[in-house]
Amino acid sequence: MKRILVLFAHPRLRRSRIQRALADAVRDMEGVTFHDLYEAYPDFYINVPREQELLAQHDIIICQHPFYWYSTPAILKQWEDLVLEHGWAYGQGGTALCDKWWMHVMSTGGSAETYCCAGQNRYTIRQLLAPLEQTAMLCGMTFLPPLVVHSSFRISDLELHEHARQYRLLLQKLRDGQLTAADLLGADTLNLEL
Amino acid sequence: MHLESFLAQAFIYLLAAVVSVPVAKRLGMGSVLGYLIAGALIGPFAMGFIGKEGQDVMHFAEFGVVMMLFLVGLELQPKLLWRLRGPVLGMGGAQVLGTGAVIALAGWAMQYPGKQAIAAGLILAMSSTAIALQSLAEKGLMKTNAGQSSFAILLFQDLAVIPLLAVLPLLSSHAAKPEAEHAHGHGFAENLPGWQQALLTFGAVALIVGGGRYLIRPIFRYIAKTQLREMFTATALLLVVGTALLMQAVGLSAALGTFLAGVVLAESEFRHELESDLEPFKGLLLGIFFIAVGASIDFALVASQPGEIALWIAGMVLLKGIVLFLVARFSGLCLPESLLMACALSQGGEFCFVLFSVAQSGGALPGALANKLTAVVALSMAVTPILLLIYEKLLHPRLQKRENEREADAIPETDNPVLIAGYGRFGHIVGRLLAVNGIESTVLDLDSEQVDFLRRMGMKLFYGDASRLDLLHSAGAAKAKLFILAIDDEEKSLKIIETVKHQFPHLTILARASGRLHAYEMVRRGAHYIYRETLGSSLDLGTEALRLLGIPAHEAHHAAKKFRDFDEGNIRCMAEVWFEHKDGDEYVNAARDQIAEMEKLFAVDAEVRERPTDEAWDTESLRREALGEEDSAPNS
């Protein structure tokens, strides 16, 4: 059984429909540590040793967050800046995260179609995630394709429910080792067909 | 007593108390003096509303003393009592023997026979528990060292009454059998052989301790279940009366017995209820006791030889006071506290009246002398409140000033960037935060004990008054960058801001304000940064409260920050309004506007006029837009 750490970041959870539903779907799963960063560090004062210990204790790191300005909410960036220390996460002797898996679970306002060179957002999700992907690579981690909930303002409750169900299913399979990296790496996203 | 005359009596006593005590309090004299004056006024020598029965009333009202000791016992946990054993035996013993000896010597010098002098000395060594404790408690001084020591001495005196009652007949010049009639100490056990007496005494004490521990609590629990409040009061009274009777029966002091019962019950869950139930009885009975004392002063005797009586009173109070003062000083009390104790205990006590009558009937003192001394003791009780008043109004402030007149410390030259004035619970934290971050500060404080204490802990601070310009100079104000004003004296802190602004304009002033109005004054004087001392922790608490009510930590944190920014900003503009229209409605209106604006700021509805910064996380507008048009923004 693999241990999964969900690094959750939403600054205003009470007013979020999508992220709350997704979070509720996996929050209490066995083998999953759900870690709400804004709740843990309301003042952005991140406890680095504690975070590093958490990372060391888990095999799969999942960043769950809304897609803000083509990136993560601020606290996740702060977290990266402080926790992924040189000599620990990368560089000489920095092997703490080697061979762990890294993955993003995100929601975007725009539809899937807008994320292409002809669309309004001009780049694909994978292109936009390049800095994060490279961060994972530098730390020796395997960067899995993201799970993306698009059109977050428009999807129906039913669709949202389905997304949440699939998210939970995906974590179950990852946890129980039913998916290998090879199964996953080819895909653009891990969104299953609705 | 017939019911009618009883009611009439009660009416007179109560009326006298109700009229005179508030007046006395108003004049700053304390309630004890008020009661005494009331008693003197209605007594046989002034208006004559009450006559000879004053003595009977006094015996009845002595029960107030008994009840007071029960309540005192309730306040004293056995642990505390054990801690007091040193002062009780040491200070109490020294006081009783010392005073006895000094007054006996004085009597002997006045040509009284030796035995009479010794008897009078020992009796006058007693102080009034009722007056001393009541006065000290009224002024909130019971918890001070002086209060605790006074209590210890009074406790010893209560204990000493028992052997005194035994000793007095021995001082008799002719063999007479003492009458056994008084509340303190003579019961049927008197006629038993010594070993049986001892056994009985021991048994009674054991009964109180054991009963208090194992019997009384279940009884109170049972009574409490009836939910009848008056039953609880009745049980409490029954307990005190029963204990008093038991003690008298075996020949011990009733006051002492109930005190012991109080101590035993001090740790029970009914402590506070017992206290609040008995408190009014104690207060009233003590009041009546004081009135009776006032009424029993033989003014005819006093009038016939006023000079001599006054001299005796002055002599006794002075001698007692000197002995008390020396005892206190030798026990390590500081000068003001020693003086306070000397003032508080310098009167003769209520036990004196009992002991005088025993001594008189036993032949140890001639009747005329006993009468005179009784008047002296009663009048000396009226002196105590006056002495305490003098102490409080005249001596204490002067002594405090003298304490403050400690030379300011010499401050070696430094170039510390920070100067901190005041190193109590506020400045201290600021200083430590700076220190652990490697920033040295020069600290001035005016509390000499605090300075000495912190110095012993290895901190560098100097005794001195930051409102003195020369001290600011020698503390390096000219070279420093920041001036942190953390003293709690509001007036003085404003004065210091003025001085610093004027003399050291380069200093940035960070000031601690006690509250909003104080902050306004600081704004006006140009302090650069102002911190209301409770704002930070209030907001911390509020944040936690929001969080416990289910608001996410980050939002709660932001709400507090938003509140703070708004409130701090509004201090400055409100300060202007405050000074321009202090008396008018403008300030109130402006304050109302501010509150309304703050509410608006926090309102979550979409019509918020002033959008706070973190509304960007709110996706309502995006959602509406997306539902209306096509995708236009990247944020989800």
PDB file of C-alpha atoms in Angstrom, chain B residues 42 54 73 107 136 198 223 339 348-349 395 450 462 481 483 489 494 512 544 581 606 631:
ATOM      1  CA  ILE B  42     -26.924  56.097  71.070  1.00  0.00           C
ATOM      2  CA  GLY B  54     -25.194  47.230  76.165  1.00  0.00           C
ATOM      3  CA  GLY B  73     -10.700  29.793  58.594  1.00  0.00           C
ATOM      4  CA  GLY B 107       2.745  49.908  85.139  1.00  0.00           C
ATOM      5  CA  LEU B 136      -7.407  45.498  56.671  1.00  0.00           C
ATOM      6  CA  ALA B 198      -7.136  17.135  78.484  1.00  0.00           C
ATOM      7  CA  ILE B 223     -29.064  19.656  52.405  1.00  0.00           C
ATOM      8  CA  LEU B 339       4.268  50.644  60.137  1.00  0.00           C
ATOM      9  CA  GLY B 348      -6.795  46.729  72.734  1.00  0.00           C
ATOM     10  CA  GLY B 349      -8.910  43.751  71.756  1.00  0.00           C
ATOM     11  CA  LEU B 395       2.594  58.104  55.874  1.00  0.00           C
ATOM     12  CA  GLN B 450      11.705  44.501  39.297  1.00  0.00           C
ATOM     13  CA  PHE B 462      18.933  50.417  34.963  1.00  0.00           C
ATOM     14  CA  LYS B 481      17.278  55.153  16.734  1.00  0.00           C
ATOM     15  CA  PHE B 483      12.524  54.948  21.649  1.00  0.00           C
ATOM     16  CA  ASP B 489       1.686  55.448  33.880  1.00  0.00           C
ATOM     17  CA  LEU B 494       2.466  61.548  27.567  1.00  0.00           C
ATOM     18  CA  ARG B 512       2.265  51.645  24.482  1.00  0.00           C
ATOM     19  CA  GLU B 544      -9.157  31.768  17.870  1.00  0.00           C
ATOM     20  CA  HIS B 581     -15.562  68.173  19.450  1.00  0.00           C
ATOM     21  CA  ALA B 606     -21.917  41.713  -3.467  1.00  0.00           C
ATOM     22  CA  ASP B 631     -14.620  31.954 -20.797  1.00  0.00           C
TER      23      ASP B 631
END
